[in-house]
Amino acid sequence: MANDSEMSGWSDLLHSSLKLLKQANPAAQFPPLQRNLDQLELLSKKLKAKTSRTEAPSQSIAATRCT
């Protein structure tokens, strides 16, 4: 379980991101996104699966640098 300082850090990050959003475009109204840790894990795995399909193998990258 997170301790008080970790929770404070997350709260500060949330506050900073909301402040940044308002500064970027105060007229735009974006609904807040709320995800739990399980949802974040699932979404990150889906994103990783998408990116790993398009990445070239490291050997072919190394081969292009040598030529």
Short mmCIF file of N, CA and C in Angstrom, two decimals:
data_model
loop_
_atom_site.label_atom_id
_atom_site.label_comp_id
_atom_site.label_asym_id
_atom_site.label_seq_id
_atom_site.Cartn_x
_atom_site.Cartn_y
_atom_site.Cartn_z
N MET A 1 0.84 -1.18 0.00
CA MET A 1 0.00 0.00 0.00
C MET A 1 0.89 1.25 0.00
N ALA A 2 0.45 2.28 -0.66
CA ALA A 2 1.24 3.50 -0.77
C ALA A 2 1.25 4.26 0.56
N ASN A 3 2.40 4.87 0.84
CA ASN A 3 2.48 5.65 2.07
C ASN A 3 2.05 7.09 1.78
N ASP A 4 2.02 7.92 2.82
CA ASP A 4 1.52 9.29 2.68
C ASP A 4 2.34 10.11 1.70
N SER A 5 3.67 9.93 1.71
CA SER A 5 4.50 10.73 0.80
C SER A 5 4.26 10.34 -0.65
N GLU A 6 4.03 9.05 -0.92
CA GLU A 6 3.73 8.62 -2.29
C GLU A 6 2.39 9.18 -2.75
N MET A 7 1.40 9.13 -1.86
CA MET A 7 0.09 9.68 -2.20
C MET A 7 0.17 11.18 -2.44
N SER A 8 0.98 11.85 -1.65
CA SER A 8 1.17 13.28 -1.82
C SER A 8 1.81 13.56 -3.18
N GLY A 9 2.77 12.73 -3.56
CA GLY A 9 3.41 12.88 -4.86
C GLY A 9 2.43 12.72 -6.00
N TRP A 10 1.54 11.72 -5.90
CA TRP A 10 0.54 11.52 -6.94
C TRP A 10 -0.44 12.69 -6.97
N SER A 11 -0.82 13.19 -5.81
CA SER A 11 -1.73 14.34 -5.76
C SER A 11 -1.08 15.56 -6.38
N ASP A 12 0.20 15.77 -6.09
CA ASP A 12 0.93 16.89 -6.69
C ASP A 12 0.99 16.77 -8.20
N LEU A 13 1.23 15.55 -8.68
CA LEU A 13 1.29 15.31 -10.12
C LEU A 13 -0.05 15.59 -10.77
N LEU A 14 -1.13 15.14 -10.14
CA LEU A 14 -2.47 15.40 -10.67
C LEU A 14 -2.74 16.90 -10.72
N HIS A 15 -2.42 17.59 -9.65
CA HIS A 15 -2.63 19.04 -9.60
C HIS A 15 -1.82 19.75 -10.68
N SER A 16 -0.57 19.35 -10.85
CA SER A 16 0.29 19.97 -11.86
C SER A 16 -0.24 19.72 -13.27
N SER A 17 -0.72 18.50 -13.53
CA SER A 17 -1.22 18.19 -14.87
C SER A 17 -2.51 18.95 -15.16
N LEU A 18 -3.36 19.10 -14.16
CA LEU A 18 -4.58 19.88 -14.37
C LEU A 18 -4.26 21.35 -14.61
N LYS A 19 -3.28 21.86 -13.89
CA LYS A 19 -2.85 23.25 -14.07
C LYS A 19 -2.27 23.45 -15.46
N LEU A 20 -1.45 22.50 -15.91
CA LEU A 20 -0.86 22.57 -17.25
C LEU A 20 -1.93 22.53 -18.33
N LEU A 21 -2.92 21.68 -18.15
CA LEU A 21 -4.01 21.58 -19.11
C LEU A 21 -4.76 22.90 -19.23
N LYS A 22 -5.02 23.55 -18.11
CA LYS A 22 -5.71 24.84 -18.13
C LYS A 22 -4.87 25.90 -18.83
N GLN A 23 -3.56 25.87 -18.62
CA GLN A 23 -2.68 26.85 -19.25
C GLN A 23 -2.59 26.63 -20.76
N ALA A 24 -2.64 25.38 -21.18
CA ALA A 24 -2.50 25.05 -22.60
C ALA A 24 -3.67 25.58 -23.41
N ASN A 25 -4.86 25.37 -22.94
CA ASN A 25 -6.05 25.83 -23.65
C ASN A 25 -7.20 25.92 -22.66
N PRO A 26 -7.37 27.08 -22.02
CA PRO A 26 -8.38 27.19 -20.97
C PRO A 26 -9.80 27.02 -21.48
N ALA A 27 -10.05 27.26 -22.78
CA ALA A 27 -11.41 27.16 -23.30
C ALA A 27 -11.82 25.70 -23.54
N ALA A 28 -10.86 24.84 -23.78
CA ALA A 28 -11.19 23.44 -24.06
C ALA A 28 -11.55 22.71 -22.77
N GLN A 29 -12.60 21.97 -22.82
CA GLN A 29 -13.02 21.21 -21.65
C GLN A 29 -12.81 19.73 -21.93
N PHE A 30 -11.84 19.15 -21.26
CA PHE A 30 -11.56 17.74 -21.42
C PHE A 30 -12.07 17.00 -20.19
N PRO A 31 -12.80 15.93 -20.39
CA PRO A 31 -13.25 15.17 -19.22
C PRO A 31 -12.06 14.48 -18.57
N PRO A 32 -12.04 14.41 -17.27
CA PRO A 32 -10.93 13.72 -16.61
C PRO A 32 -10.99 12.22 -16.87
N LEU A 33 -9.83 11.63 -17.07
CA LEU A 33 -9.75 10.19 -17.26
C LEU A 33 -9.39 9.55 -15.93
N GLN A 34 -10.12 8.55 -15.56
CA GLN A 34 -9.81 7.86 -14.33
C GLN A 34 -9.67 6.38 -14.63
N ARG A 35 -8.52 5.84 -14.29
CA ARG A 35 -8.23 4.44 -14.52
C ARG A 35 -7.69 3.84 -13.22
N ASN A 36 -8.04 2.59 -12.98
CA ASN A 36 -7.43 1.92 -11.84
C ASN A 36 -6.17 1.21 -12.32
N LEU A 37 -5.41 0.66 -11.41
CA LEU A 37 -4.13 0.05 -11.77
C LEU A 37 -4.28 -1.13 -12.72
N ASP A 38 -5.33 -1.91 -12.55
CA ASP A 38 -5.55 -3.04 -13.46
C ASP A 38 -5.81 -2.56 -14.89
N GLN A 39 -6.60 -1.49 -15.03
CA GLN A 39 -6.86 -0.93 -16.35
C GLN A 39 -5.58 -0.38 -16.97
N LEU A 40 -4.78 0.31 -16.17
CA LEU A 40 -3.52 0.85 -16.69
C LEU A 40 -2.58 -0.26 -17.15
N GLU A 41 -2.53 -1.33 -16.38
CA GLU A 41 -1.68 -2.46 -16.75
C GLU A 41 -2.15 -3.08 -18.06
N LEU A 42 -3.44 -3.29 -18.21
CA LEU A 42 -3.99 -3.86 -19.43
C LEU A 42 -3.72 -2.96 -20.63
N LEU A 43 -3.96 -1.67 -20.48
CA LEU A 43 -3.73 -0.73 -21.58
C LEU A 43 -2.26 -0.64 -21.95
N SER A 44 -1.38 -0.69 -20.95
CA SER A 44 0.05 -0.63 -21.25
C SER A 44 0.51 -1.89 -21.99
N LYS A 45 -0.05 -3.04 -21.63
CA LYS A 45 0.30 -4.28 -22.33
C LYS A 45 -0.18 -4.24 -23.77
N LYS A 46 -1.37 -3.69 -23.99
CA LYS A 46 -1.89 -3.56 -25.36
C LYS A 46 -1.00 -2.64 -26.18
N LEU A 47 -0.58 -1.53 -25.59
CA LEU A 47 0.28 -0.59 -26.28
C LEU A 47 1.63 -1.22 -26.59
N LYS A 48 2.19 -1.95 -25.64
CA LYS A 48 3.46 -2.62 -25.87
C LYS A 48 3.34 -3.64 -26.99
N ALA A 49 2.23 -4.37 -27.02
CA ALA A 49 2.03 -5.37 -28.07
C ALA A 49 1.97 -4.70 -29.45
N LYS A 50 1.37 -3.53 -29.52
CA LYS A 50 1.31 -2.80 -30.80
C LYS A 50 2.69 -2.34 -31.24
N THR A 51 3.47 -1.82 -30.31
CA THR A 51 4.78 -1.28 -30.68
C THR A 51 5.79 -2.37 -30.98
N SER A 52 5.71 -3.50 -30.30
CA SER A 52 6.69 -4.55 -30.55
C SER A 52 6.50 -5.18 -31.92
N ARG A 53 5.30 -5.12 -32.47
CA ARG A 53 5.06 -5.66 -33.81
C ARG A 53 5.74 -4.81 -34.87
N THR A 54 5.88 -3.52 -34.64
CA THR A 54 6.44 -2.63 -35.66
C THR A 54 7.94 -2.41 -35.49
N GLU A 55 8.51 -2.85 -34.37
CA GLU A 55 9.94 -2.67 -34.14
C GLU A 55 10.75 -3.66 -34.98
N ALA A 56 11.86 -3.19 -35.49
CA ALA A 56 12.76 -4.06 -36.24
C ALA A 56 13.63 -4.82 -35.25
N PRO A 57 14.02 -6.04 -35.60
CA PRO A 57 14.92 -6.78 -34.71
C PRO A 57 16.24 -6.03 -34.54
N SER A 58 16.85 -6.17 -33.39
CA SER A 58 18.08 -5.41 -33.10
C SER A 58 19.22 -5.79 -34.03
N GLN A 59 19.26 -7.03 -34.53
CA GLN A 59 20.32 -7.43 -35.44
C GLN A 59 20.23 -6.67 -36.76
N SER A 60 19.02 -6.47 -37.26
CA SER A 60 18.90 -5.76 -38.54
C SER A 60 19.24 -4.27 -38.35
N ILE A 61 18.96 -3.73 -37.18
CA ILE A 61 19.34 -2.34 -36.90
C ILE A 61 20.86 -2.23 -36.86
N ALA A 62 21.50 -3.17 -36.18
CA ALA A 62 22.97 -3.16 -36.11
C ALA A 62 23.58 -3.33 -37.48
N ALA A 63 22.97 -4.14 -38.32
CA ALA A 63 23.50 -4.37 -39.66
C ALA A 63 23.43 -3.10 -40.51
N THR A 64 22.40 -2.31 -40.32
CA THR A 64 22.28 -1.08 -41.12
C THR A 64 23.32 -0.05 -40.68
N ARG A 65 23.75 -0.09 -39.43
CA ARG A 65 24.76 0.86 -38.95
C ARG A 65 26.16 0.49 -39.47
N CYS A 66 26.40 -0.78 -39.70
CA CYS A 66 27.73 -1.23 -40.11
C CYS A 66 28.00 -0.97 -41.59
N THR A 67 26.98 -0.81 -42.38
CA THR A 67 27.18 -0.65 -43.82
C THR A 67 27.42 0.77 -44.21
#
